[in-house]
mmCIF file of C-alpha atoms and ligand atoms in Angstrom:
data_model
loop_
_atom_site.group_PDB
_atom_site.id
_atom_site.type_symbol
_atom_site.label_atom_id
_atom_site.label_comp_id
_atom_site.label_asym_id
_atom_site.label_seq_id
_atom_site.Cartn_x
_atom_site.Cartn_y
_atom_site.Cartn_z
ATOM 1 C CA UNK A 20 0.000 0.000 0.000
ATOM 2 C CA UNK A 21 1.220 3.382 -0.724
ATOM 3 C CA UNK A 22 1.451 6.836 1.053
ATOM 4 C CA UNK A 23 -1.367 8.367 -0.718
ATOM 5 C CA UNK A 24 -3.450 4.816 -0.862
ATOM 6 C CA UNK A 25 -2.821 4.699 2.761
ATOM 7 C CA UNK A 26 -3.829 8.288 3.623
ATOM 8 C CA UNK A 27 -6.829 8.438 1.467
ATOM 9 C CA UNK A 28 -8.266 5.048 3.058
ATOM 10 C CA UNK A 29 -7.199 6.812 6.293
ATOM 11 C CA UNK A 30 -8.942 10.033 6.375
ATOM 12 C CA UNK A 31 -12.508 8.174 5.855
ATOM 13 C CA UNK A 32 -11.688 6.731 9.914
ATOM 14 C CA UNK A 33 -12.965 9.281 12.056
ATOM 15 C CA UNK A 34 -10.947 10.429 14.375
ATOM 16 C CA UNK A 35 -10.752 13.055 17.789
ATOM 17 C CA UNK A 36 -9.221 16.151 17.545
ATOM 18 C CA UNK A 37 -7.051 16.766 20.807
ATOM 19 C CA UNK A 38 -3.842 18.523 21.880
ATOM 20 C CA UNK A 39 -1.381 16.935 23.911
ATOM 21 C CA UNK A 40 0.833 19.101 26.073
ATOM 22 C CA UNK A 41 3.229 18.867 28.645
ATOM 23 C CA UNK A 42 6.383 20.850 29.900
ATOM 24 C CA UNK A 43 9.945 20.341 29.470
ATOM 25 C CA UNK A 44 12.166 19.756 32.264
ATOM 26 C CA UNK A 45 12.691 23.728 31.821
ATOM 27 C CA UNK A 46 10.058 24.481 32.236
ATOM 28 C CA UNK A 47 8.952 25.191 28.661
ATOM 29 C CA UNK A 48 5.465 24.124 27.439
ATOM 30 C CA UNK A 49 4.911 21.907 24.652
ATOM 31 C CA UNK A 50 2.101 20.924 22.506
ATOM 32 C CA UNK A 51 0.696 19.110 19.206
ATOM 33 C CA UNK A 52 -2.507 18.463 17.747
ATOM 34 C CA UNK A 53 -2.921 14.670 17.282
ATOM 35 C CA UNK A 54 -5.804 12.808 16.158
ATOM 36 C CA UNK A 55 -4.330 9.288 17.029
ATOM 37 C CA UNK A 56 -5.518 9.560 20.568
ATOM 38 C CA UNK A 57 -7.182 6.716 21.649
ATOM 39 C CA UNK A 58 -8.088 4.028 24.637
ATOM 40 C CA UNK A 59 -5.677 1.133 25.051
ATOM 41 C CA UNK A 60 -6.563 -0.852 28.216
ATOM 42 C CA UNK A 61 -9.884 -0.561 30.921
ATOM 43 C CA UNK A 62 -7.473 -1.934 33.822
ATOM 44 C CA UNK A 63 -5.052 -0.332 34.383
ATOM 45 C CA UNK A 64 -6.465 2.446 32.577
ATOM 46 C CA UNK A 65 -4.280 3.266 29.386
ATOM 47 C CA UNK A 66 -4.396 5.531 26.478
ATOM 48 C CA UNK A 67 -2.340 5.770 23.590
ATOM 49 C CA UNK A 68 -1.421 8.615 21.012
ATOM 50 C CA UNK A 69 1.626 8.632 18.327
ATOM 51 C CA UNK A 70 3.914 11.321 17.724
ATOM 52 C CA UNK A 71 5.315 12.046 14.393
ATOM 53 C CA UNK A 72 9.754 11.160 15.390
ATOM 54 C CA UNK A 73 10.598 14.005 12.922
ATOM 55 C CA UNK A 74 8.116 16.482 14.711
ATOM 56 C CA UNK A 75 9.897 19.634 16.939
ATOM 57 C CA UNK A 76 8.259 18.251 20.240
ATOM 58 C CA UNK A 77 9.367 14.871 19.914
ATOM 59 C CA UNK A 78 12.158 14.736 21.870
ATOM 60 C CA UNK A 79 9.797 16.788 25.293
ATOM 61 C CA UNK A 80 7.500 14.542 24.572
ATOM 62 C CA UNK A 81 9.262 11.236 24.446
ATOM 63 C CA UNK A 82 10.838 11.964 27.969
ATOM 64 C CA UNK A 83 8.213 13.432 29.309
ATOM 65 C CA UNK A 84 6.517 11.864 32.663
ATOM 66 C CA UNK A 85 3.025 13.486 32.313
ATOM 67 C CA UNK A 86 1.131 14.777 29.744
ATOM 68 C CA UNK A 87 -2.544 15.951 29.138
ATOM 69 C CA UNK A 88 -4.527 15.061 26.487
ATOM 70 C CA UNK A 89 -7.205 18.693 25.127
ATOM 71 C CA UNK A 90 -10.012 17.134 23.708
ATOM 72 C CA UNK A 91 -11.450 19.552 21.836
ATOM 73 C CA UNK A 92 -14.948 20.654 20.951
ATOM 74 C CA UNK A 93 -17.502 22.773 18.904
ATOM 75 C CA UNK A 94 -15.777 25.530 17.668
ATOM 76 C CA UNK A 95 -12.109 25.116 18.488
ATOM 77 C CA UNK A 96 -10.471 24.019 15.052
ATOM 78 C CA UNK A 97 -8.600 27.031 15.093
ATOM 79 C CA UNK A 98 -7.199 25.311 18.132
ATOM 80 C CA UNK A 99 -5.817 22.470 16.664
ATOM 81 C CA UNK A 100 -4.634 24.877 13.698
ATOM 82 C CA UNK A 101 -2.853 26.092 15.515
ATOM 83 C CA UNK A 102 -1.047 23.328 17.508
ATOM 84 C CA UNK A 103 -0.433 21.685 13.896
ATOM 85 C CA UNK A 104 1.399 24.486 13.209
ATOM 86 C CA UNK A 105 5.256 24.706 12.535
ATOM 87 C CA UNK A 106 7.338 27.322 13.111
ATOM 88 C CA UNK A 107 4.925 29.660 15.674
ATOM 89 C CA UNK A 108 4.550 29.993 19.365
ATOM 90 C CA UNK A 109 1.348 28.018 19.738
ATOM 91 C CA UNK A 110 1.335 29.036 23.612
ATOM 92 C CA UNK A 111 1.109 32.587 22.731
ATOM 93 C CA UNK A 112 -2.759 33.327 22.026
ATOM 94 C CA UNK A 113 -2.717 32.812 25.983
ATOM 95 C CA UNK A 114 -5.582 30.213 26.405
ATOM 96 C CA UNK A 115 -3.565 27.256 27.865
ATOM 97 C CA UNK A 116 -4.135 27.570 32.608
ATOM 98 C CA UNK A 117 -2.674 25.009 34.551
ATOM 99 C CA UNK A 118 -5.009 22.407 34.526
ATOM 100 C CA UNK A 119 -4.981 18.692 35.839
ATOM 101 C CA UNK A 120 -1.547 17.928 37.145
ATOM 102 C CA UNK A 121 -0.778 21.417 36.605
ATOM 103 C CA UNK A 122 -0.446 20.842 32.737
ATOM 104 C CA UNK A 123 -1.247 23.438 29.846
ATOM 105 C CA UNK A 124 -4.734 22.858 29.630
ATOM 106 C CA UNK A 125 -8.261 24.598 27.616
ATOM 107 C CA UNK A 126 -10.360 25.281 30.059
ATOM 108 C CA UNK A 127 -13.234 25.352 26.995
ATOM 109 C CA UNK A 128 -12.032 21.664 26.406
ATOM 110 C CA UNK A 129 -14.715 19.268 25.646
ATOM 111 C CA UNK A 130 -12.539 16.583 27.616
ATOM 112 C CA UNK A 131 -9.128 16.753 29.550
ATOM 113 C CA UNK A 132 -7.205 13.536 30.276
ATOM 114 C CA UNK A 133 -4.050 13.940 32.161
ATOM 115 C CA UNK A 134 -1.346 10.820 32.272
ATOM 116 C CA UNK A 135 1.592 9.627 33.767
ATOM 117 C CA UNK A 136 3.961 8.147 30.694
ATOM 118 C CA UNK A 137 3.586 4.849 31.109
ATOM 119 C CA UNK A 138 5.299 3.351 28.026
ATOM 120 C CA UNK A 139 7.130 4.557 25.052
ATOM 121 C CA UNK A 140 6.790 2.573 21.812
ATOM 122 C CA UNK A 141 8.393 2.228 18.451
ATOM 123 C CA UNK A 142 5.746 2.709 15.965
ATOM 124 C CA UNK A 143 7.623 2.645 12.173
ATOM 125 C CA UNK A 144 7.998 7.027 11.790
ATOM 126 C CA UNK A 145 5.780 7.423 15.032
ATOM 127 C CA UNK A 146 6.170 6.643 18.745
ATOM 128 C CA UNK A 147 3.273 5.122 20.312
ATOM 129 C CA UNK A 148 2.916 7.221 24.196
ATOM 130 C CA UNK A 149 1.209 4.968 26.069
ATOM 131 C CA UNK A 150 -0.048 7.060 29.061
ATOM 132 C CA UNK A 151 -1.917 5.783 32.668
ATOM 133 C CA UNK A 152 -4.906 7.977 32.870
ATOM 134 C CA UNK A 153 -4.600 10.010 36.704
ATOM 135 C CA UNK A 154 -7.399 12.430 36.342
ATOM 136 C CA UNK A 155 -10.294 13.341 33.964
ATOM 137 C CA UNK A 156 -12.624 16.072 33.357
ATOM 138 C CA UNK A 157 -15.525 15.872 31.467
ATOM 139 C CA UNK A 158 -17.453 19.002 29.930
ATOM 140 C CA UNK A 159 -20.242 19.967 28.152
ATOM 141 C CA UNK A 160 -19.131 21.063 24.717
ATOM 142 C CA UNK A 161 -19.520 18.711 21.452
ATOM 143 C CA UNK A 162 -16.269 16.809 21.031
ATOM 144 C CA UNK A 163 -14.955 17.735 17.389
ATOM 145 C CA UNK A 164 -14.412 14.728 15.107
ATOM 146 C CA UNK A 165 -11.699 14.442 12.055
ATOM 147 C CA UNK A 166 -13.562 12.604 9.245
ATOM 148 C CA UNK A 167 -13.022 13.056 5.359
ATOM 149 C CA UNK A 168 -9.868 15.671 5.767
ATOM 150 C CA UNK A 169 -12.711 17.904 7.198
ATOM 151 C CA UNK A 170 -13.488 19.271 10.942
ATOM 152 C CA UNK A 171 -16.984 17.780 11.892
ATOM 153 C CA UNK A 172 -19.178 18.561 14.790
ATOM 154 C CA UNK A 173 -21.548 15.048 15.282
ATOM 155 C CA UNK A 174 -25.079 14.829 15.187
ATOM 156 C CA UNK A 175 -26.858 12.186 16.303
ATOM 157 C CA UNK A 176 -27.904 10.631 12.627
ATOM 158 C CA UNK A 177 -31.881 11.080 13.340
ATOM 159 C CA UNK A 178 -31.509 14.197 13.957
ATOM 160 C CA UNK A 179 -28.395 15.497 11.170
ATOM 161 C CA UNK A 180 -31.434 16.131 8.359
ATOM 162 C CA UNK A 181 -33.696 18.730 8.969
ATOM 163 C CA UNK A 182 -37.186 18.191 8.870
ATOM 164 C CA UNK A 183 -38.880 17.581 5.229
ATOM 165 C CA UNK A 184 -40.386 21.426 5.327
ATOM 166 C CA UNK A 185 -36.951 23.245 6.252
ATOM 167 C CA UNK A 186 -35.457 21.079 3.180
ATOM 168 C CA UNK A 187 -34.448 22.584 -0.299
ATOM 169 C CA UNK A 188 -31.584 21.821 -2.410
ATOM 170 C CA UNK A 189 -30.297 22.747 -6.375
ATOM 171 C CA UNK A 190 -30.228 20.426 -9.049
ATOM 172 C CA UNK A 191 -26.998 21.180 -10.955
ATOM 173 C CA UNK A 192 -27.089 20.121 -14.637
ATOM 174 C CA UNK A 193 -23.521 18.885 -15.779
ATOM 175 C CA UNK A 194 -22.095 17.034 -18.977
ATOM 176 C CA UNK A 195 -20.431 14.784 -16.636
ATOM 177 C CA UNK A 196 -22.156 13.991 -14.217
ATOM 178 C CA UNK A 197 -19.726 11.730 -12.294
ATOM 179 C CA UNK A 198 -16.654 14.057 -12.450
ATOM 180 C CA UNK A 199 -18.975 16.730 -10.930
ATOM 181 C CA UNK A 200 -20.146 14.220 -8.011
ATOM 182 C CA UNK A 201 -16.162 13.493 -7.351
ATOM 183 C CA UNK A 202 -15.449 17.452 -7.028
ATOM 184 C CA UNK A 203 -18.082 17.862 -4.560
ATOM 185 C CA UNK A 204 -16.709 14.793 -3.113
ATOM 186 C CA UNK A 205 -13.567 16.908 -2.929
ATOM 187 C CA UNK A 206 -15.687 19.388 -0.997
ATOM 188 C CA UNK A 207 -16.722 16.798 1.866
ATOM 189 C CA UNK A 208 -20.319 15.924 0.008
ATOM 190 C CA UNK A 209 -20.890 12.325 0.467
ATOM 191 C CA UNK A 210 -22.703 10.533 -1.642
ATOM 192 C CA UNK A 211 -26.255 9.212 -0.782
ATOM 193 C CA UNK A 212 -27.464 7.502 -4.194
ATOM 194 C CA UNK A 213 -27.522 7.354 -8.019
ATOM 195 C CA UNK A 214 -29.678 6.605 -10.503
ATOM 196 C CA UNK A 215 -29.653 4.281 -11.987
ATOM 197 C CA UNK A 216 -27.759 2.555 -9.687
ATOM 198 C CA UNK A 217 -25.266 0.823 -12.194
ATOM 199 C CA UNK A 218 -23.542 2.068 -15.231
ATOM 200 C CA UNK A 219 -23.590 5.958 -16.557
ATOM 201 C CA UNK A 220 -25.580 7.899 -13.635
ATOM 202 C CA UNK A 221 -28.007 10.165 -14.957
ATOM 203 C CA UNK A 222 -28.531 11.642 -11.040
ATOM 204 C CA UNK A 223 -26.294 11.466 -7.815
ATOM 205 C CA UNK A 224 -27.564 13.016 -4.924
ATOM 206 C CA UNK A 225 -25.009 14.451 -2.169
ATOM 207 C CA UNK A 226 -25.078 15.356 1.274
ATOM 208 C CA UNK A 227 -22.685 17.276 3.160
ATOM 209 C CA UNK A 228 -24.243 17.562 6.999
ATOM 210 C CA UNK A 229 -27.652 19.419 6.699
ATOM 211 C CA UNK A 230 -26.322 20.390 2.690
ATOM 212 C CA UNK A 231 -27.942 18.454 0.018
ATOM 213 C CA UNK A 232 -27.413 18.627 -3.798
ATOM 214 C CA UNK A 233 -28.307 16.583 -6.808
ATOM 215 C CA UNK A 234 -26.064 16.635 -10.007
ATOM 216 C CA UNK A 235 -27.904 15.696 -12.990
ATOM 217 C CA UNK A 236 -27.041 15.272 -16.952
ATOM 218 C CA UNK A 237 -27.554 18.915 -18.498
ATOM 219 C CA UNK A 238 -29.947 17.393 -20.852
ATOM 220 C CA UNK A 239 -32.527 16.758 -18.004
ATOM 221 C CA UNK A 240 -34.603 19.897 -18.475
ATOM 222 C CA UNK A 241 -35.231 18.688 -22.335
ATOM 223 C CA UNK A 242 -35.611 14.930 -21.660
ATOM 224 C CA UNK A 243 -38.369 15.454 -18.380
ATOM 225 C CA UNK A 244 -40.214 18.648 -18.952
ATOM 226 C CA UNK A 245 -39.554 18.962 -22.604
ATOM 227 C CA UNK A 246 -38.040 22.477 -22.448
ATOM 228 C CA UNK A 247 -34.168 23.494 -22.178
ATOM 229 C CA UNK A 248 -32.774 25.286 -19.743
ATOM 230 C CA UNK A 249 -33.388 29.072 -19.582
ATOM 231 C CA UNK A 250 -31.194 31.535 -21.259
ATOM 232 C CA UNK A 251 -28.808 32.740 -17.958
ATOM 233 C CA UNK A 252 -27.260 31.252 -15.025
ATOM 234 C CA UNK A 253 -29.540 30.767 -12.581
ATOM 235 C CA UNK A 254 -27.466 30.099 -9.623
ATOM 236 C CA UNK A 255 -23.544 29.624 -8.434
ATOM 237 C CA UNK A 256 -22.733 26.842 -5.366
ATOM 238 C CA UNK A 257 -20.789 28.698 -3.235
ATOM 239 C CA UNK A 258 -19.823 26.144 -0.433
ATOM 240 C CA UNK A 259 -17.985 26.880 2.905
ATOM 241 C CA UNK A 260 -14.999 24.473 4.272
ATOM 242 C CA UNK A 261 -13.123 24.580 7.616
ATOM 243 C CA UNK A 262 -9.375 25.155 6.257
ATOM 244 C CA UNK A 263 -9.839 27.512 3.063
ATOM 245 C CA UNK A 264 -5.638 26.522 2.535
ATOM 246 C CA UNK A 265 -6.300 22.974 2.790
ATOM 247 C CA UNK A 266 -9.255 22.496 0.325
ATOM 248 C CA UNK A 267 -7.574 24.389 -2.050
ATOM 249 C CA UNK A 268 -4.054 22.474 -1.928
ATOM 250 C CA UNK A 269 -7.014 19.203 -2.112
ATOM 251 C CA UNK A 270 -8.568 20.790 -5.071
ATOM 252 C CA UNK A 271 -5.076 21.870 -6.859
ATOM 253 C CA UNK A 272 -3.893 17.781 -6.561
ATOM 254 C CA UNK A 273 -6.627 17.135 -8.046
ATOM 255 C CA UNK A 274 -6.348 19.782 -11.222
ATOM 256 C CA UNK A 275 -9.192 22.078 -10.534
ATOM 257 C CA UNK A 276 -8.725 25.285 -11.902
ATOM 258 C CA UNK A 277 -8.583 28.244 -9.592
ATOM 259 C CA UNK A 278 -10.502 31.006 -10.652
ATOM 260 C CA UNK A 279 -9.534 33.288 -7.945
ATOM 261 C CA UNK A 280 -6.970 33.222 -5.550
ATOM 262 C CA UNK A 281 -8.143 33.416 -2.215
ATOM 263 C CA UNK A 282 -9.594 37.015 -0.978
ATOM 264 C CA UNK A 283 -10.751 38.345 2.794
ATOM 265 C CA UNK A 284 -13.966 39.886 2.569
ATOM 266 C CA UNK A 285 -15.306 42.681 5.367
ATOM 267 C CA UNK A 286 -17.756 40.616 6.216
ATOM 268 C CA UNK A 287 -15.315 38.254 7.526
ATOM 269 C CA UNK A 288 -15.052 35.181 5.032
ATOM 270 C CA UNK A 289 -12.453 34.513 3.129
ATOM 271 C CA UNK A 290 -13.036 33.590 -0.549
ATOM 272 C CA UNK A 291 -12.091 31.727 -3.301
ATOM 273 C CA UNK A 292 -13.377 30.628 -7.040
ATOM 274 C CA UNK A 293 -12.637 27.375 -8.629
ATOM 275 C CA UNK A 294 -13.916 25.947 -11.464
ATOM 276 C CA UNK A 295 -16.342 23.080 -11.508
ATOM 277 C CA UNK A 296 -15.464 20.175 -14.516
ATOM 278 C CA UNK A 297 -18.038 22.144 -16.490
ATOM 279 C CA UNK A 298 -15.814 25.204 -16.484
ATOM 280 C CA UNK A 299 -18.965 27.105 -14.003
ATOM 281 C CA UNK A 300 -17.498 28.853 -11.173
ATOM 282 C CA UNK A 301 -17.471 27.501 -7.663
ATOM 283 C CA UNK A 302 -17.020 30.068 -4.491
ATOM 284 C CA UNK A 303 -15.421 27.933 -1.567
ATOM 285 C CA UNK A 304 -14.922 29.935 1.767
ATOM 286 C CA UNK A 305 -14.327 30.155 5.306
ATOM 287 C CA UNK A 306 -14.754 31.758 8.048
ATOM 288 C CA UNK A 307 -11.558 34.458 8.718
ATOM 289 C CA UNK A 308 -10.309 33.571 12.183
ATOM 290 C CA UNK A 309 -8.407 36.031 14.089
HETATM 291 C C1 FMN B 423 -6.287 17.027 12.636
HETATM 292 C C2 FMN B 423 -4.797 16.775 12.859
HETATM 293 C C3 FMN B 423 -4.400 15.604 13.470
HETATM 294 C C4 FMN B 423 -3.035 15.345 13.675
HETATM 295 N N1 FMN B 423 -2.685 14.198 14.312
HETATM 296 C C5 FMN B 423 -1.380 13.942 14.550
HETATM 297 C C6 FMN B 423 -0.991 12.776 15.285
HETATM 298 O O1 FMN B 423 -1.822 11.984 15.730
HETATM 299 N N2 FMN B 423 0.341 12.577 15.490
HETATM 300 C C7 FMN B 423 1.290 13.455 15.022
HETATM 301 O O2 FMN B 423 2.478 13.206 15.233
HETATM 302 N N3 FMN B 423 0.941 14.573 14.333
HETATM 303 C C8 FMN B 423 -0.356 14.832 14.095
HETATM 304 N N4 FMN B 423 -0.710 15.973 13.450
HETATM 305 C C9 FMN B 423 0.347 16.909 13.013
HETATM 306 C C10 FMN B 423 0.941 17.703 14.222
HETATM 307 O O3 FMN B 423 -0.086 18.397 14.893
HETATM 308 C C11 FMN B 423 2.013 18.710 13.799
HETATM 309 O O4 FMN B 423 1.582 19.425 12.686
HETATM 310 C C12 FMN B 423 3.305 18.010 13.483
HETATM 311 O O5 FMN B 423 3.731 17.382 14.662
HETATM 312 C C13 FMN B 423 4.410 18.939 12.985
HETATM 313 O O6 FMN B 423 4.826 19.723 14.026
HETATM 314 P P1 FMN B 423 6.288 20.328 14.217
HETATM 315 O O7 FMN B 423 6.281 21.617 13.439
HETATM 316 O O8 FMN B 423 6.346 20.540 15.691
HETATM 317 O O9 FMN B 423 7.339 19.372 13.742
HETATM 318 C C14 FMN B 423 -2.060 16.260 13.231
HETATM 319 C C15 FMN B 423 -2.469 17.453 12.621
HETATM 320 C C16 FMN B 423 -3.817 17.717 12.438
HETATM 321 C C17 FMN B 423 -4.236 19.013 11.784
#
């Protein structure tokens, strides 16, 4: 299997979004954001997260004796932006306290789990941290999940659809209908079903959280209601992401066209325009964070 095999089958295993500090024997605090956090044993209570070897807080983290594990929630991806980040202070926006065992710690969290290191393990380019859970908190706030290359907040599946009434979504009318389904694929639509199911789809339908769409073949207008389409543009998508940067490194491996390069806008998102495979122009944003 190959890096990018690997990866892609990867990012469809949902995954937490924390950020693991601790301090070095100086004092100095150190963090990373790290979806690999997981359980590892009920008795005596274990956890586990891996560690990049080549990452900057390897060696503070490797030698560390505690460390606490920032389980974020609802609203804190700029968090783990942050703490992914190379090269910056990630301490210095000021909202780590002393927390449980006196570790850098959200107070916001949606969970804090602070360990004693309780094993180090060689895990190919990571090391497993095998940490013995000493004290917990527990708070209200959604935990944030890592599905798809996207930040998700969960809903409980009954109740991630609105009701039928609140409902309304666009038919887009393509030539290809499948190369349009895989770049809103690329925009973390899912899809729900084709028609017909086999062979050349003549309809996909997608879903994206509460988001719907349909893409169907530009001929449907003639071949159903016997008229073509109208003479302008009726609409453009224009469909917000969580990482502007990121969708549109996603979108460039995967040759779309960028219309226009990224822009902030007063009203505080922060545009782009890419090109759909019919050539129509796509706005993807996101929200500017401070
Ligand atoms: C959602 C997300 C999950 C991540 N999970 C891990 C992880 O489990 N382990 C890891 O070593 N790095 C993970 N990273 C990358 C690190 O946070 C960080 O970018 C990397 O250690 C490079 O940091 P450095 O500049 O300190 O070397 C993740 C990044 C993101 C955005």
């Amino acid at each position: 299997m190959d890096t990018v095999g690997f990866t892609t089958v990867m990012a469809r295993v949902p995954s937490p979004v924390t950020v693991v500090t601790t301090y070095g024997s100086d004092g100095t605090p150190y963090g990373f954001t790290a979806g690999s956090f997981c359980s590892a044993s009920l008795e005596p209570p274990l956890v586990l997260v891996c560690l990049d070897k080549g990452a900057s807080t390897h060696p503070a983290f490797s030698t560390a004796r505690r460390f606490l594990v920032n389980v974020l929630g609802r609203g804190q991806q700029h968090v783990a932006r942050r703490f992914a980040a190379s090269g910056v202070d990630r301490f210095a926006a000021g909202d780590m306290r002393p927390m449980e065992l006196g570790l850098p710690g959200l107070p916001e969290a949606s969970a804090r789990i602070a360990c004693s290191l309780h094993s180090v393990l060689d895990a190919g380019d990571h090391t497993a941290l095998l940490g013995r859970v000493e004290q917990a908190f527990t708070g209200d706030r959604t935990p944030l999940v890592h599905v798809d290359r996207f930040f998700h907040r969960p809903a409980p599946e009954s109740r991630s659809r609105p009701p039928m009434q609140e409902r309304a979504f666009p038919l887009i009318y393509a030539e290809r209908v499948g190369a349009t389904a895989e770049f809103y694929e690329l925009l973390g639509f899912t899809r729900q079903r084709q028609n017909p199911p086999e062979g050349d789809p003549a309809y996909i339908a997608l879903r994206r959280g509460p988001a719907e769409l349909a893409v169907v073949r530009a001929d449907w207008p003639h071949t159903r209601y016997g008229v073509p389409p109208g003479p302008g543009p009726r609409f453009e998508m224009f469909v917000l992401v969580d990482d502007l940067d990121v969708t549109l490194k996603q979108l460039a491996d995967a040759k779309v066209p960028l219309l226009r390069a990224p822009a902030d806008l007063p009203w505080g998102e922060r545009v782009a325009y890419v090109a759909d495979p019919d050539g129509n122009p796509v706005a993807v944003a996101c929200a500017i964070h401070s």
